[in-house]
mmCIF file with all atom_site columns, C-alpha atoms in Angstrom:
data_model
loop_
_atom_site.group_PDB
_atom_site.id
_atom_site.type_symbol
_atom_site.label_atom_id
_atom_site.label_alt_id
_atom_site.label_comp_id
_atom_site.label_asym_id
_atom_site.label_entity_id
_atom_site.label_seq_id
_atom_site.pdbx_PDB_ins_code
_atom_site.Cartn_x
_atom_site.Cartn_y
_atom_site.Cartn_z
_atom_site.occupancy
_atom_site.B_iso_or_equiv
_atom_site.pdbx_formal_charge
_atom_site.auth_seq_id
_atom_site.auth_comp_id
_atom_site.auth_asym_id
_atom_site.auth_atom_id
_atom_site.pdbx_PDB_model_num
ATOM 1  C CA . UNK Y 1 1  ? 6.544  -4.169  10.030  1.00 83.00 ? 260 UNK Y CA 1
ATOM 2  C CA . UNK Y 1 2  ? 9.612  -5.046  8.613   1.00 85.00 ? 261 UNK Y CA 1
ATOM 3  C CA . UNK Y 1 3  ? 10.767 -7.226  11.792  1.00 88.00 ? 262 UNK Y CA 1
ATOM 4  C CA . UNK Y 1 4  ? 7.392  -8.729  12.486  1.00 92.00 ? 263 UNK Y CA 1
ATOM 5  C CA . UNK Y 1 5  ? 7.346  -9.970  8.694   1.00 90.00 ? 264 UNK Y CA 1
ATOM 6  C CA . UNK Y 1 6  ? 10.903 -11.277 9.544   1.00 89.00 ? 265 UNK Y CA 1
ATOM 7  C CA . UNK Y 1 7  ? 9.763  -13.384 12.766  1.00 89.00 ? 266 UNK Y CA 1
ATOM 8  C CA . UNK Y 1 8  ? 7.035  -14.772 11.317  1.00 92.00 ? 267 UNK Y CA 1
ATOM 9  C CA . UNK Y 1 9  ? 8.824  -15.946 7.923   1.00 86.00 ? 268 UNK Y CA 1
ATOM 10 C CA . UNK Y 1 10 ? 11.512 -17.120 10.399  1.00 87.00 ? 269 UNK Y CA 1
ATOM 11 C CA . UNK Y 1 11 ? 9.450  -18.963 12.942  1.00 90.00 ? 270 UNK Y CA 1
ATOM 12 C CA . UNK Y 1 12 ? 8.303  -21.058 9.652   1.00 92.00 ? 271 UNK Y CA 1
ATOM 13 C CA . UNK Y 1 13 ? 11.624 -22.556 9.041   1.00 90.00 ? 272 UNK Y CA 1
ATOM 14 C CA . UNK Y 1 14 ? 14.141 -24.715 10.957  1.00 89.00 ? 273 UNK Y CA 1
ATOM 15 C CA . UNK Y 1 15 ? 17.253 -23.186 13.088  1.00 85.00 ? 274 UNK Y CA 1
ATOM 16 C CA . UNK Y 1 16 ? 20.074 -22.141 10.273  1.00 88.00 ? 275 UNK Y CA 1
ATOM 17 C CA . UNK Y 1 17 ? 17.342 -22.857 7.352   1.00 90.00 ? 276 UNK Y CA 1
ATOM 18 C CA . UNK Y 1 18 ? 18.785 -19.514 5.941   1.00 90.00 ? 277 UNK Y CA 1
ATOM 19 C CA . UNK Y 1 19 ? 22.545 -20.003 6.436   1.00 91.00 ? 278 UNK Y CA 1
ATOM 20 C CA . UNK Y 1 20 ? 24.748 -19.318 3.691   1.00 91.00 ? 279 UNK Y CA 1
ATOM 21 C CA . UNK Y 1 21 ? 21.611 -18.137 1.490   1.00 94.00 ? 280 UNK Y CA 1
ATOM 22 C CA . UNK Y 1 22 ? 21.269 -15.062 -0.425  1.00 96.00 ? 281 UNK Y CA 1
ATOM 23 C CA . UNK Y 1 23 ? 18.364 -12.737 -0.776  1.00 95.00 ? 282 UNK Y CA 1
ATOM 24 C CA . UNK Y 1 24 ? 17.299 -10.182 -3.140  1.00 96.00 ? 283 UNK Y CA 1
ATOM 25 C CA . UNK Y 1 25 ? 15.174 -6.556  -1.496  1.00 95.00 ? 284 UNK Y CA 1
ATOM 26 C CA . UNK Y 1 26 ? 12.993 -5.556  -4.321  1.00 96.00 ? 285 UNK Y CA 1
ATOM 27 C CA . UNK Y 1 27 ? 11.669 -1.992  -3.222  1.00 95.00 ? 286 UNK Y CA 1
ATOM 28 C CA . UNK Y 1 28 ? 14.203 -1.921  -0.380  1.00 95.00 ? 287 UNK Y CA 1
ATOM 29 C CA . UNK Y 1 29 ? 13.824 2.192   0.169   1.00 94.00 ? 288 UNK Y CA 1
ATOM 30 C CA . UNK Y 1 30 ? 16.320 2.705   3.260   1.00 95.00 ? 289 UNK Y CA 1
ATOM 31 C CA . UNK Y 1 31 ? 17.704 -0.634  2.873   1.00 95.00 ? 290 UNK Y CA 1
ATOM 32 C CA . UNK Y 1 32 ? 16.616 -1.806  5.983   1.00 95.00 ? 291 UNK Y CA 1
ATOM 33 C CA . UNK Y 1 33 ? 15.665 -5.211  5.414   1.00 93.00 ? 292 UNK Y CA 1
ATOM 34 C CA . UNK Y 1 34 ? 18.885 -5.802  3.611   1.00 95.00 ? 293 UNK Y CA 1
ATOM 35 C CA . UNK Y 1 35 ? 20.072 -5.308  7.628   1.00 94.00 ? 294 UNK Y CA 1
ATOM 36 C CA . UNK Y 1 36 ? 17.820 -7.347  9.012   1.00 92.00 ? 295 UNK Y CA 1
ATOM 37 C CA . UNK Y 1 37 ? 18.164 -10.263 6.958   1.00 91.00 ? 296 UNK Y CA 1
ATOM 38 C CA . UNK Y 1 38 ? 21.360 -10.643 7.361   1.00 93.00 ? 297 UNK Y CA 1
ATOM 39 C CA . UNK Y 1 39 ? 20.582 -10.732 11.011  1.00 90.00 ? 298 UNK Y CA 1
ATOM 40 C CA . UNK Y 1 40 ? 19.210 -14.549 10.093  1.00 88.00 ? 299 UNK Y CA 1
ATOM 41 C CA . UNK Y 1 41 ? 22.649 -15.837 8.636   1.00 88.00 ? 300 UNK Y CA 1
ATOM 42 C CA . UNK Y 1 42 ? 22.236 -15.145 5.244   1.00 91.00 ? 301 UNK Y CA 1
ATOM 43 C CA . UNK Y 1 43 ? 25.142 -15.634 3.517   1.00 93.00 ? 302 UNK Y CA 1
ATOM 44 C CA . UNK Y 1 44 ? 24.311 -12.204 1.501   1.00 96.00 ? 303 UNK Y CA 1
ATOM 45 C CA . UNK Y 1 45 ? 21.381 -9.875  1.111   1.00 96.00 ? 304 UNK Y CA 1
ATOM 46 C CA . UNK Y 1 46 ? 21.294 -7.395  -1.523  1.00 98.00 ? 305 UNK Y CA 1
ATOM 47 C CA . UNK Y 1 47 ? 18.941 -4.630  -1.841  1.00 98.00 ? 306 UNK Y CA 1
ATOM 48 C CA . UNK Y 1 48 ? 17.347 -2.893  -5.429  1.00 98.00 ? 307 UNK Y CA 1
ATOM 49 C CA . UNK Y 1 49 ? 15.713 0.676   -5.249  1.00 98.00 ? 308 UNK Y CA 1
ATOM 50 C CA . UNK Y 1 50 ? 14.253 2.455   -7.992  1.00 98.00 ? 309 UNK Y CA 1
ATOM 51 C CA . UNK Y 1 51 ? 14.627 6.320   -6.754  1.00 98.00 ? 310 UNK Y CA 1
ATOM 52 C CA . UNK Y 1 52 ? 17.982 7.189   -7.023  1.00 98.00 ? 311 UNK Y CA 1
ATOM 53 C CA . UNK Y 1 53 ? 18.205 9.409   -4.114  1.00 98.00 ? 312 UNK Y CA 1
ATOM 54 C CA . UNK Y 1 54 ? 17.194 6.664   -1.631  1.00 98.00 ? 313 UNK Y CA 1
ATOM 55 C CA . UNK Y 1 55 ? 19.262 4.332   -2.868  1.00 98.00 ? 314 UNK Y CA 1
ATOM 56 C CA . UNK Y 1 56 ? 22.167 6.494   -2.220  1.00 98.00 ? 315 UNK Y CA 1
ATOM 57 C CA . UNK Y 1 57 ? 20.983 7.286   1.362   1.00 97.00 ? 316 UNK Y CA 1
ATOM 58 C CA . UNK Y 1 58 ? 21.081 3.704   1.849   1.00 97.00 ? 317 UNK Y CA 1
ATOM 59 C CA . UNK Y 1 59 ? 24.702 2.839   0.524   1.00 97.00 ? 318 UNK Y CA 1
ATOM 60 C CA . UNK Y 1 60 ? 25.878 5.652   2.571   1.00 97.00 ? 319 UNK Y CA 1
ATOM 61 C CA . UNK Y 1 61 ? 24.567 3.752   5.733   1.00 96.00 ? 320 UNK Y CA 1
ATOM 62 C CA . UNK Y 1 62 ? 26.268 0.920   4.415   1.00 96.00 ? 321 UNK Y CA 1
ATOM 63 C CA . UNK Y 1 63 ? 23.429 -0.908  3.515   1.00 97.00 ? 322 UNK Y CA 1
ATOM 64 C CA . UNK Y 1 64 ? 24.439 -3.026  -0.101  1.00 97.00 ? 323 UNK Y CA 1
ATOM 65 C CA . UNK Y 1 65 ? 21.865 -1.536  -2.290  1.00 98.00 ? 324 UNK Y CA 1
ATOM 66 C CA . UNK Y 1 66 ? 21.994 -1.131  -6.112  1.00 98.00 ? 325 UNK Y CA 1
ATOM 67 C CA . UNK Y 1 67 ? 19.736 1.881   -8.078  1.00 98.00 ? 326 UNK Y CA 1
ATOM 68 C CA . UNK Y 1 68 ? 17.613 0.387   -10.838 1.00 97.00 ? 327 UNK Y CA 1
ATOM 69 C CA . UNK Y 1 69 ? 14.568 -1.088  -11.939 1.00 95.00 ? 328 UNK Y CA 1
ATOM 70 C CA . UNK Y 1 70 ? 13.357 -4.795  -11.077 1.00 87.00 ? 329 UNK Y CA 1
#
């Protein structure tokens, strides 16, 4: 779901609309949408997790995502 959301928010903007951006993953879980919009040319993407445990499962697939509370 995460990719089709992607395409379609994507497909709304012009060729390198999103370069050099940043972007914030509220309720990122894995931290795979940090990965995939980065995929666009974001400059940076940054993902936030409330459950501790996840969060860590995500840094440790090197996915930038922080533990805490939006």
């Amino acid at each position: 779901r995460v990719d089709a959301a992607l395409r379609w928010m994507a497909s709304a903007f012009n060729e390198g609309h999103f370069a050099g951006k940043h972007a914030i993953d509220a309720g990122t879980r894995d931290g795979y949408g940090v990965s995939a919009l980065l995929t666009y040319g974001l400059g940076t993407a940054e993902g936030i997790e409330l459950v501790p445990e996840t969060a860590q499962h995500a840094r440790q697939q090197g996915r930038a995502v922080r533990q805490g509370d939006v």
